[in-house]
Coordinates of C-alpha atoms in Angstrom, one line a residue:
X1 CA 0.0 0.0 0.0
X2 CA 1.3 3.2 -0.9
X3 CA 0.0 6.8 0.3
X4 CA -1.0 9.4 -1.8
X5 CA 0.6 12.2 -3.7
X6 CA -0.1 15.3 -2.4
X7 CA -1.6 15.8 -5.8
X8 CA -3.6 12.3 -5.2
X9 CA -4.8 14.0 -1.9
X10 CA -5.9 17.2 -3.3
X11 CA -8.2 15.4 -5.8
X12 CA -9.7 13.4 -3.1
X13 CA -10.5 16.5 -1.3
X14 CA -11.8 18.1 -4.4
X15 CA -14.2 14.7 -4.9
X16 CA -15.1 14.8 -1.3
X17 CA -16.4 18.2 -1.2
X18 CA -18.6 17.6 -4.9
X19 CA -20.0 13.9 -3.4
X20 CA -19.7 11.3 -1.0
X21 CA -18.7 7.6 -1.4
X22 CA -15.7 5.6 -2.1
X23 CA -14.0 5.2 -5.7
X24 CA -12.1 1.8 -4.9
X25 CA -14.1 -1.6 -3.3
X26 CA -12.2 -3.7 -0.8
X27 CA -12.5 -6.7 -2.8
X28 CA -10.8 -5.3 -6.0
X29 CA -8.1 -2.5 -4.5
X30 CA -7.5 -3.1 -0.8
X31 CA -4.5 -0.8 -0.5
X32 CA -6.3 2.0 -2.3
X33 CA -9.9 1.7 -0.7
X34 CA -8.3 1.3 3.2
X35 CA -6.5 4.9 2.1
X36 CA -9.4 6.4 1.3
X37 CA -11.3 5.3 4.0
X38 CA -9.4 6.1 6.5
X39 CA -8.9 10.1 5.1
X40 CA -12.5 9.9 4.5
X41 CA -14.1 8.7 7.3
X42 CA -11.9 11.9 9.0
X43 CA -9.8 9.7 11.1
X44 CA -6.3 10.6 9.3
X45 CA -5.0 13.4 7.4
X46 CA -2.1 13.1 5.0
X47 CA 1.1 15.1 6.5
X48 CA 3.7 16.5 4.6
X49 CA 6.1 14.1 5.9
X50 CA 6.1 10.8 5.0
X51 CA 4.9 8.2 6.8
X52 CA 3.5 10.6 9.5
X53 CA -0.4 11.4 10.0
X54 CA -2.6 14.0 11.6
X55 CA -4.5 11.7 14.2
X56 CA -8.3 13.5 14.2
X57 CA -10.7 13.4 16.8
X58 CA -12.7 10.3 15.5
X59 CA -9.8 8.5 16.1
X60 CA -8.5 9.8 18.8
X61 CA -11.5 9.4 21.0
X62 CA -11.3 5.1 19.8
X63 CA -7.7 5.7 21.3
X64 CA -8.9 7.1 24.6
X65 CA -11.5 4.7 25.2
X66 CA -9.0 1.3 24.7
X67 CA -6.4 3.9 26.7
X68 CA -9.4 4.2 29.4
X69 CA -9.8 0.1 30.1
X70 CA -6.4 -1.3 29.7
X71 CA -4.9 2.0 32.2
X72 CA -7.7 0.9 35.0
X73 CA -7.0 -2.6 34.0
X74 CA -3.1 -2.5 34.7
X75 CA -3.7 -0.3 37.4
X76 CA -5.8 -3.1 39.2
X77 CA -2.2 -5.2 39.2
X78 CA -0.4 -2.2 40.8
X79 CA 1.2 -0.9 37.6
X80 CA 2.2 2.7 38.0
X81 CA 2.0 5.5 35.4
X82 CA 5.9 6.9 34.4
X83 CA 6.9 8.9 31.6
X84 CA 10.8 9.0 30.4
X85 CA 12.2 11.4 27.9
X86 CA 12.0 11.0 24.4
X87 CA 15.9 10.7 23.6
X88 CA 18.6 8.2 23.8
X89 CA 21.8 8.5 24.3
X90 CA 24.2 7.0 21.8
X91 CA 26.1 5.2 24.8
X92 CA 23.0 3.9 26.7
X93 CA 21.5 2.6 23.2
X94 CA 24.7 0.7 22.1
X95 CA 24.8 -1.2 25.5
X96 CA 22.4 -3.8 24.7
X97 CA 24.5 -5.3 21.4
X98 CA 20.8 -8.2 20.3
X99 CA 18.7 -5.5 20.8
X100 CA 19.5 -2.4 19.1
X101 CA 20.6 -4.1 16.2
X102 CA 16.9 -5.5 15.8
X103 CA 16.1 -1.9 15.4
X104 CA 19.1 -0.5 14.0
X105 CA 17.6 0.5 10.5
X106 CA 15.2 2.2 12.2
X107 CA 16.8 4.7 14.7
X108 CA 15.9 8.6 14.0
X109 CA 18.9 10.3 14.6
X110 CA 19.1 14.2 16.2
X111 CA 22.6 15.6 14.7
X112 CA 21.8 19.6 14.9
X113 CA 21.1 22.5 17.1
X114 CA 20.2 24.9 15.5
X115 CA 22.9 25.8 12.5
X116 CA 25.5 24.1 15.1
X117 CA 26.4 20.6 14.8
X118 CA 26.2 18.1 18.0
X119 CA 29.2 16.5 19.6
X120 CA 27.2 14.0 20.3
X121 CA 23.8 13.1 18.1
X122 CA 21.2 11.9 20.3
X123 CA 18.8 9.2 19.5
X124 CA 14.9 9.2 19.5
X125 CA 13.1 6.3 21.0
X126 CA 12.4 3.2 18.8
X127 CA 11.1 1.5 22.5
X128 CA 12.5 2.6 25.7
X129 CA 13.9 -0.4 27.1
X130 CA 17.8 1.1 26.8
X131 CA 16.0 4.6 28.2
X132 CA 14.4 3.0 31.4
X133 CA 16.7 0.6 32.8
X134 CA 19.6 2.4 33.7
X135 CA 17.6 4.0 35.8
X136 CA 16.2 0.3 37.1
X137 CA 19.6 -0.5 38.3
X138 CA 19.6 2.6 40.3
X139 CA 16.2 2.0 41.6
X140 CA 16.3 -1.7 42.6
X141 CA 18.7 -2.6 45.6
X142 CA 16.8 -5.3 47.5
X143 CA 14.0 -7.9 47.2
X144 CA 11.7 -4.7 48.9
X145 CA 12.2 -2.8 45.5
X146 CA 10.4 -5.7 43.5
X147 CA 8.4 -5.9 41.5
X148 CA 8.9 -2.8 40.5
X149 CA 6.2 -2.1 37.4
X150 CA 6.0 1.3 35.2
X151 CA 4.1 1.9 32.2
X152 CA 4.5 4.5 30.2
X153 CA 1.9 6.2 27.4
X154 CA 4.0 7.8 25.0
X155 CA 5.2 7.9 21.1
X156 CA 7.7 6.5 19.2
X157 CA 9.5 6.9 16.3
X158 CA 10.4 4.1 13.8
X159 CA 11.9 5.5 10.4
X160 CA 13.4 2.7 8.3
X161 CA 10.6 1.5 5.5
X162 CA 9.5 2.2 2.4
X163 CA 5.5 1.7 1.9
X164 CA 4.1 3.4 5.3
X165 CA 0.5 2.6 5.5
X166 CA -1.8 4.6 8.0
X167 CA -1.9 3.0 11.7
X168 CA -0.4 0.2 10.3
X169 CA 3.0 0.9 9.4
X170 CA 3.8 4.5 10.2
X171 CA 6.9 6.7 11.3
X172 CA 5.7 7.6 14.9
X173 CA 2.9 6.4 16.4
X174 CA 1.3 6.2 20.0
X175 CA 0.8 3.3 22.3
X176 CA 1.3 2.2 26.0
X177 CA 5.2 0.4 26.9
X178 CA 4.8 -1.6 29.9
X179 CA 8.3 -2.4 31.5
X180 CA 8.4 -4.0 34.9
X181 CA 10.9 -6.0 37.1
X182 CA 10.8 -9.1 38.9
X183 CA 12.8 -11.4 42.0
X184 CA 11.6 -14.5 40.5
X185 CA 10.8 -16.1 37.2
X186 CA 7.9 -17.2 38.0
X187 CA 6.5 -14.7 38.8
X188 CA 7.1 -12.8 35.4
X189 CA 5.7 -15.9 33.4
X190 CA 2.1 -15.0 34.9
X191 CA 2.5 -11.3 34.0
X192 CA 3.3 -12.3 30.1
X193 CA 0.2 -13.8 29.9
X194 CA -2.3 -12.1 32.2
X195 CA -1.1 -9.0 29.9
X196 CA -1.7 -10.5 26.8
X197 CA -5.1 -11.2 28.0
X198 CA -6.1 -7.8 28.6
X199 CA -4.3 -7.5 24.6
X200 CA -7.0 -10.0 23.9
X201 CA -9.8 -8.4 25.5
X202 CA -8.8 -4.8 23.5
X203 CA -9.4 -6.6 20.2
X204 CA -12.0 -9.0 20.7
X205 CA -14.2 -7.4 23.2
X206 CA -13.9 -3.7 21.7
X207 CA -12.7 -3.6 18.4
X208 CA -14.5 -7.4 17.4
X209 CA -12.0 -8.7 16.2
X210 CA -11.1 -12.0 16.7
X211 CA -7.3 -13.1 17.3
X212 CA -4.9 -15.9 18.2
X213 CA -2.9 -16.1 21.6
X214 CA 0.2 -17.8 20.6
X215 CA 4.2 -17.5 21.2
X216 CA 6.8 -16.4 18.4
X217 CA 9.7 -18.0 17.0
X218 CA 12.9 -18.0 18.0
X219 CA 13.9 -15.8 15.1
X220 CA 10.3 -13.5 15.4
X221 CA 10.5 -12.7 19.0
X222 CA 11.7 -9.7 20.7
X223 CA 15.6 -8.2 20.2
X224 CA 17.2 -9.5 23.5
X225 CA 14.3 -10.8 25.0
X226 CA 13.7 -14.2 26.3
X227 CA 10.8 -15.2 24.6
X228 CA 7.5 -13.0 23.3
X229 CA 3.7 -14.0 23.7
X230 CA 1.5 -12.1 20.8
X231 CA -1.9 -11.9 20.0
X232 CA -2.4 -12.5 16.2
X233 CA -5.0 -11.3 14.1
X234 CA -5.6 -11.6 10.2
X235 CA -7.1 -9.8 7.5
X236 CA -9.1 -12.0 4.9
X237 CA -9.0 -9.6 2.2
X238 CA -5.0 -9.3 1.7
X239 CA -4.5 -12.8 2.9
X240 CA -1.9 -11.7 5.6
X241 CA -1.5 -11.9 9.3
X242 CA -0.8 -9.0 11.7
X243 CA 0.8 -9.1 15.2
X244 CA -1.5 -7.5 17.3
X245 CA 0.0 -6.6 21.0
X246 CA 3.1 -8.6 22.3
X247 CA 4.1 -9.7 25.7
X248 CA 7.6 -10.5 25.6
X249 CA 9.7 -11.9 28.8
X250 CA 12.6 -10.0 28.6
X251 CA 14.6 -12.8 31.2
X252 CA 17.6 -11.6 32.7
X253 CA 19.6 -10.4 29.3
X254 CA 18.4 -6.9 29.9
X255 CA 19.4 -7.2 33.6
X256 CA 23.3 -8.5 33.2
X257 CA 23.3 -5.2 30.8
X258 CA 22.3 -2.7 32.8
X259 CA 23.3 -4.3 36.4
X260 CA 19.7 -4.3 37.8
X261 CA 20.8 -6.7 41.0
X262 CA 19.5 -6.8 44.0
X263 CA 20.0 -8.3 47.3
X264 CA 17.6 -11.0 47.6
X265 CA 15.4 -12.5 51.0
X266 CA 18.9 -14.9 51.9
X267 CA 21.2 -11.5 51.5
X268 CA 22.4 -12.9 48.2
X269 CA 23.5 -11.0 45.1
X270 CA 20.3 -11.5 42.1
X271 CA 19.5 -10.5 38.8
X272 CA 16.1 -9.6 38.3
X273 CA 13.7 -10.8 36.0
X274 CA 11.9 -8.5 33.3
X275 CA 9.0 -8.2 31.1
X276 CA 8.1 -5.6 28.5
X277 CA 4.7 -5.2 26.6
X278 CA 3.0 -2.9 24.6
X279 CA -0.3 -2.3 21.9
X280 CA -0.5 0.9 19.8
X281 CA -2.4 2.4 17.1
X282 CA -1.9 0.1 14.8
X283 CA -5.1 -2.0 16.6
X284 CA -7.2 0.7 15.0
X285 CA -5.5 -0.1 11.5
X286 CA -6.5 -3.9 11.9
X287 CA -10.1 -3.0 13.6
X288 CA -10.5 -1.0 9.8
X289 CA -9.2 -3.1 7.6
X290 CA -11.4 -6.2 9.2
X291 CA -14.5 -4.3 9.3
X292 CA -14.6 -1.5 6.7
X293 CA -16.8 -2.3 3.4
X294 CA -17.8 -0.7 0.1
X295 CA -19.7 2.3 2.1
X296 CA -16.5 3.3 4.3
X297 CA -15.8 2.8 7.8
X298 CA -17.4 0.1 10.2
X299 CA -17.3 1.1 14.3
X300 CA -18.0 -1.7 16.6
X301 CA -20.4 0.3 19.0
X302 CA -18.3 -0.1 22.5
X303 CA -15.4 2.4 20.2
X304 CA -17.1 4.5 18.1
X305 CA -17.0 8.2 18.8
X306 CA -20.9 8.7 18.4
X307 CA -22.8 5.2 18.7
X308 CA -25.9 6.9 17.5
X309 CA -27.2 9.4 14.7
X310 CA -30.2 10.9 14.8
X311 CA -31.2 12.2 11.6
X312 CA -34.4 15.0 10.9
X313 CA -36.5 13.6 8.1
X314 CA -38.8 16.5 7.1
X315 CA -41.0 16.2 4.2
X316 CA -42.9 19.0 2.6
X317 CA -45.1 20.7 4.8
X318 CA -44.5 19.1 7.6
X319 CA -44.0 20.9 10.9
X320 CA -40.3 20.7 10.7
X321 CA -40.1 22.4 14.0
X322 CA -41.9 19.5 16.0
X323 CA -39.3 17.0 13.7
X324 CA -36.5 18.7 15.2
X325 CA -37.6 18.9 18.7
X326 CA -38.1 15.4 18.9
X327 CA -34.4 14.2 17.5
X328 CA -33.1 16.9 20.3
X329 CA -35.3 15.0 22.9
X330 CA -33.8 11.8 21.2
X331 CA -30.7 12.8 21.9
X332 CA -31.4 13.8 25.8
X333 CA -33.1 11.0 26.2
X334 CA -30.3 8.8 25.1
X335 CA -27.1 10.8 26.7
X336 CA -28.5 10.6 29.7
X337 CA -28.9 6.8 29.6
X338 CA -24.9 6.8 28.6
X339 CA -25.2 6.3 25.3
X340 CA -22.3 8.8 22.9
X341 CA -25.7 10.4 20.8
X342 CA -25.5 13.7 18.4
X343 CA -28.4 14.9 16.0
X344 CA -27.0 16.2 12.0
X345 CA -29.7 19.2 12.4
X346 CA -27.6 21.0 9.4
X347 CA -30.6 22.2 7.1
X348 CA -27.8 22.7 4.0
X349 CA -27.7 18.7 3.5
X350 CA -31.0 16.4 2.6
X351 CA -31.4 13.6 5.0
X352 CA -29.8 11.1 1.9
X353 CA -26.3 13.3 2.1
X354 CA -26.7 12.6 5.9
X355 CA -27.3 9.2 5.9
X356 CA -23.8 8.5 3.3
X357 CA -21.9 10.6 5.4
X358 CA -22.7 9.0 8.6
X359 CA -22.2 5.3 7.0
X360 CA -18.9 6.2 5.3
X361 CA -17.7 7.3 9.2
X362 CA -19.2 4.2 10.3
X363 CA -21.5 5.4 13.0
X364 CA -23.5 1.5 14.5
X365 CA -27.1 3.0 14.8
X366 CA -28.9 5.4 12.9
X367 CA -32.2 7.1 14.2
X368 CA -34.5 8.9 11.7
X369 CA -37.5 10.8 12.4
X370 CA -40.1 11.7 9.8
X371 CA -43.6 12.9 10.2
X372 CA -45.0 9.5 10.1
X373 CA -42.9 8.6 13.0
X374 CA -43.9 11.4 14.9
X375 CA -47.8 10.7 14.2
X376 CA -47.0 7.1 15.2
X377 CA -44.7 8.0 18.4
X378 CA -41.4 5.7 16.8
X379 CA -38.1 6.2 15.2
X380 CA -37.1 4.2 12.2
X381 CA -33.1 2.3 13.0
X382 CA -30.8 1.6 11.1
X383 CA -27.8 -0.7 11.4
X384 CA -24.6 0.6 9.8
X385 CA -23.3 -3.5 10.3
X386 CA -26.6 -5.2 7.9
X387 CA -28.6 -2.0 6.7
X388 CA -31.9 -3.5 8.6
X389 CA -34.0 -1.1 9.7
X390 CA -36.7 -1.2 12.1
X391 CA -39.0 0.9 13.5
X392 CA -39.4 1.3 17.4
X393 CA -41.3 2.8 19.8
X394 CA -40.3 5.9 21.7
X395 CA -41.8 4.5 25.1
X396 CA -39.0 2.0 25.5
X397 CA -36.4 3.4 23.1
X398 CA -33.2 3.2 25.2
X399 CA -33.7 -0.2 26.2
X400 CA -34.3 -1.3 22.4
X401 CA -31.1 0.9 21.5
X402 CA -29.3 -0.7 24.0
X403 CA -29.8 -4.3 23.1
X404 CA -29.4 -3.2 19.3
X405 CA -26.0 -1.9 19.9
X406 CA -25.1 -5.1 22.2
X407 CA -26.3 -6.9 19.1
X408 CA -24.4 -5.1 16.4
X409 CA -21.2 -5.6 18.3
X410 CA -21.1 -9.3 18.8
X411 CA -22.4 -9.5 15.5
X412 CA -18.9 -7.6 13.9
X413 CA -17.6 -10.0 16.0
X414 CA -19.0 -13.2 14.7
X415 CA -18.9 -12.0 11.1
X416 CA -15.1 -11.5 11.5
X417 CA -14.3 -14.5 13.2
X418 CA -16.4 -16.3 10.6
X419 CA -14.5 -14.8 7.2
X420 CA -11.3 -15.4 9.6
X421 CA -11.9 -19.2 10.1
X422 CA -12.7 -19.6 6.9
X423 CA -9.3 -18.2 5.9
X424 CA -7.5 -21.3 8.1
X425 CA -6.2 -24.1 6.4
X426 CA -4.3 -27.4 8.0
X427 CA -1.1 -28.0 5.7
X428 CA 0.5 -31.1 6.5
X429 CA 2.8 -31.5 3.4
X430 CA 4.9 -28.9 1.3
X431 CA 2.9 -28.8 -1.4
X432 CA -0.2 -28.3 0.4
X433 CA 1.6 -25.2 2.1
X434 CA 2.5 -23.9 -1.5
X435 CA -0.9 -24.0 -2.8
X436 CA -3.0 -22.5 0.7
X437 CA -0.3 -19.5 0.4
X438 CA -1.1 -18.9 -3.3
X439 CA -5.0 -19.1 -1.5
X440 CA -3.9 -16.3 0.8
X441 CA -4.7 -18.6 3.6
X442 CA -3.4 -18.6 7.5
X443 CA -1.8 -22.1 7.2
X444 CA -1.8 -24.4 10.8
X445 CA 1.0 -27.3 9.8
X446 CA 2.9 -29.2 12.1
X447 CA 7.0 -28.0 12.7
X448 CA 9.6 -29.2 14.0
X449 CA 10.5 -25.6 15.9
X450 CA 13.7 -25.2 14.6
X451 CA 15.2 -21.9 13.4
X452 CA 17.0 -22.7 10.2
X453 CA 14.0 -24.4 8.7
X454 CA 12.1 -21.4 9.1
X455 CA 14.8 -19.6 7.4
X456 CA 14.4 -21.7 4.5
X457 CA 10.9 -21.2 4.4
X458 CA 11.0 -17.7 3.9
X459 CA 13.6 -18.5 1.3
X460 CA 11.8 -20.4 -0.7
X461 CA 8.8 -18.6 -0.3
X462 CA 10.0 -15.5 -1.3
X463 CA 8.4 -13.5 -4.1
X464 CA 6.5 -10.2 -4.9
X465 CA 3.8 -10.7 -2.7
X466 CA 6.5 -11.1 0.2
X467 CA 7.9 -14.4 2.0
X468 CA 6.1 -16.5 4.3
X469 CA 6.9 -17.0 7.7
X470 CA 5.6 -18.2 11.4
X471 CA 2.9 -15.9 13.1
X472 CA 2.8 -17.6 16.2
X473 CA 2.5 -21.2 17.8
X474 CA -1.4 -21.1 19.4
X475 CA -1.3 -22.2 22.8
X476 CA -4.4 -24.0 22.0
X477 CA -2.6 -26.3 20.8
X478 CA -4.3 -29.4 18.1
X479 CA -3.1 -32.7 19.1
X480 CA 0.0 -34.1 17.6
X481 CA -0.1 -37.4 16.5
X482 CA 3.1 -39.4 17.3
X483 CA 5.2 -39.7 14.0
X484 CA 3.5 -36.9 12.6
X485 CA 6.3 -34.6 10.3
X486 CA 7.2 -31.5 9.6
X487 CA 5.4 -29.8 6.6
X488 CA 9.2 -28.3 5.3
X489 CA 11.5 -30.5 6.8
X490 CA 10.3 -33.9 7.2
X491 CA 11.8 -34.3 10.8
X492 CA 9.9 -35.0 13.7
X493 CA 7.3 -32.4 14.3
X494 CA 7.3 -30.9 18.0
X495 CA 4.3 -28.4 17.5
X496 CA 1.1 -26.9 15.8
X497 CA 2.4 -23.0 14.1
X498 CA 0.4 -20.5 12.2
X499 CA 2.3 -19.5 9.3
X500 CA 1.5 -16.8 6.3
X501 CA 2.4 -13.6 5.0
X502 CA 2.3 -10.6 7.8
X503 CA 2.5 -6.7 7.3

């Protein structure tokens, strides 16, 4: 996916102002329809700088409400709220040999002041593990300083690649970086994976989308970490996974690095044990792609900015006044049961224009009021996920909005899951691996786990559309027959993987 031209973008604004609707379908130009809906629906705007976006308010407010659960969440297991400066020193970065040379390409670089060159340049954060735990090792002298657990919300910048894509692959972005310290092993294992549960949660319980708890690869986890936990989601439409959220056991590499030992309960010298973890923009990016269609953007009601549209629908002679008093008693009526309501009461736009826009920003549940209604004491409802409409009564109208929203969301959910499963196929064999990749398929097979045959996959998988390689290992794990082989080496296998192309 490429962005726009800032030519591209200025004829896109021009069409937008002369008509609503999308010029690309999903189905027949993914990369081009996901950039438009995402500038049209008015969650992005195109910067001047590549592979950097203005973040608007209908995204922003998605942002705040994950930011809102997860924060209580973590704060429930006595996480507390840090924040560290944005630059690295050269020094500090170098220290930790694995894992700055996973993100190597990728460091942004400060190298002026001004007109004056710096002695020194400074580095901007690609993650802040080489930022935070100098200050760890200061921190933590004795098994009373443990656990010791900081999170920080924050952005980061990430500059090496050459097709950014909107939330998912972009130059800075936001998200959360978790980074706590332990005395035992144990007692980070449980953290891993009680965080990636809450990374779970975010995805299928608010944005419906479903995903895969699994671990990575030797060769896919985390720089210098010990092992990573990720939540794995896939989009049907490009035939490629995307890691969702990782949980990543750091072990003790981090700790010999930076000298975070303390003085443990027997007055011996320990290293501590460490975890990082983080989610970040880019679940809005997946929640889009999954859910979007031909009309534009698709909210799962528990994120969307306004879960409900009312909409005036005056005819001719028709006491317009009494129209528009009940969609702002709509509205009140509605707010105050908690529902995120607004009324489009602009008189420059007929109820039609009203209804495209508010499906192309991809609002659940939309309310009209007519005359007819009025005479009859009802809305009509619309559902942005099926187009059904029905009409209700205003005497019990926040109840039947209520279940209606409950509805639309687990149905996003089961829809998604649905196209996903669908997209799953069991290779046992080579060839069968060949021909569900060519199907753009999320291939299970049974692996023998070891490093250089995934290598060789990629290598001989490699083409335009991008080498295949492992997503994760589920830990629901299929059973394993004794005997059975590995799809692409023949050895014994030792587990189920997921394997496909990934953004």
């Amino acid at each position: 996916m490429t962005p726009y031209s800032l030519v591209e973008m200025g004829k896109k604004e021009m069409k937008k102002e002369t008509g609503l609707g999308l010029s690309y379908k999903k189905d027949e130009n993914f990369g081009e329809w996901y950039s438009e809906v995402v500038v049209n629906s008015e969650m992005i705007e195109y910067y001047d700088i590549s592979g950097c976006y203005i973040l608007r308010p209908w995204t922003m407010t998605i942002w705040e409400i994950m930011h809102d659960f997860f924060d209580a969440e973590i704060k429930k297991m006595k996480v507390k709220t840090c924040y560290f400066p944005l630059f690295v020193s050269p020094g500090v970065l170098q220290k930790e040999k694995d894992h700055i040379e996973g993100f190597a390409p990728e460091v942004a670089w400060v190298t002026k002041s001004g007109e004056s060159e710096l002695d020194i340049p400074i580095a901007i954060r690609p993650t802040s593990e080489t930022v935070m735990y100098p200050y760890y090792s200061k921190w933590i002298r004795g098994h009373r300083d443990l656990p010791l657990k900081l999170n920080q919300w924050c952005n980061v910048v990430r500059w090496e690649f050459s097709h950014p894509t909107p939330f998912i692959r972009s130059r800075e972005f936001l998200w959360q970086e978790g980074h706590t310290a332990f005395a035992t092993k144990t007692e980070a294992d449980a953290e891993v994976l009680d965080i990636l549960e809450l990374y779970r949660q975010i995805y299928e319980d608010y944005l419906a989308v479903p995903v895969i708890k699994g671990k990575k690869s030797e060769l896919e986890k985390f720089a210098g970490g010990l092992y990573t936990t990720s939540v794995e989601a896939f989009i049907p439409n490009t035939g490629r996974g995307i890691q969702g959220a990782t949980s990543h056991c750091l072990g003790q590499n981090f700790a010999e690095m930076f000298e975070i030992i303390f003085e443990n309960e027997k007055g011996e010298k320990a290293m501590a044990w460490q975890n990082s973890w983080a989610y970040s923009t880019r679940t809005i990016g997946v929640m889009v792609m999954v859910h979007g269609d031909d009309k534009g953007l698709v909210l799962p009601p528990k994120v969307a900015t306004v879960q409900v549209i009312v909409v005036p629908v005056p005819f001719k002679d028709a006491d317009t006044q009494s129209i528009l008093d009940a969609c702002s008693d709509t509205v009140k009526k509605l707010t105050e049961a908690g529902f995120r309501v607004e009324a489009d009461l602009r008189d420059n736009y007929s109820p039609g224009w009203k209804y495209s826009h508010w499906e192309m920003k991809g609002v659940p549940l939309r309310i009209e009021i007519g005359p007819k209604d009025l005479a009859k004491n009802q809305v009509r409802a619309a559902r942005r996920d099926n187009s059904a409409k029905v009409d209700l009564p205003m005497a019990n109208l926040v109840e039947q909005v209520r279940d209606m929203l409950d509805d639309i969301q687990k149905s996003l959910f089961n829809a998604a899951k649905e196209k996903r499963d669908a997209c799953i196929k069991v290779a046992k064999t080579w060839d069968e691996f060949v021909e569900a990749l060519g199907q753009k398929k999320m291939i299970l097979a049974p692996w023998c786990d070891e490093e250089e045959v995934e290598k060789d996959v990629k290598t001989r998988t490699k083409g335009e559309m991008g080498a295949a390689k492992t997503l994760c290992s589920p830990f629901d794990q299929p059973e394993l027959p004794e005997g059975t082989l590995c799809f692409a080496s023949g050895k014994p296998a030792k587990k189920w993987s997921y394997w496909g192309r990934s953004y």
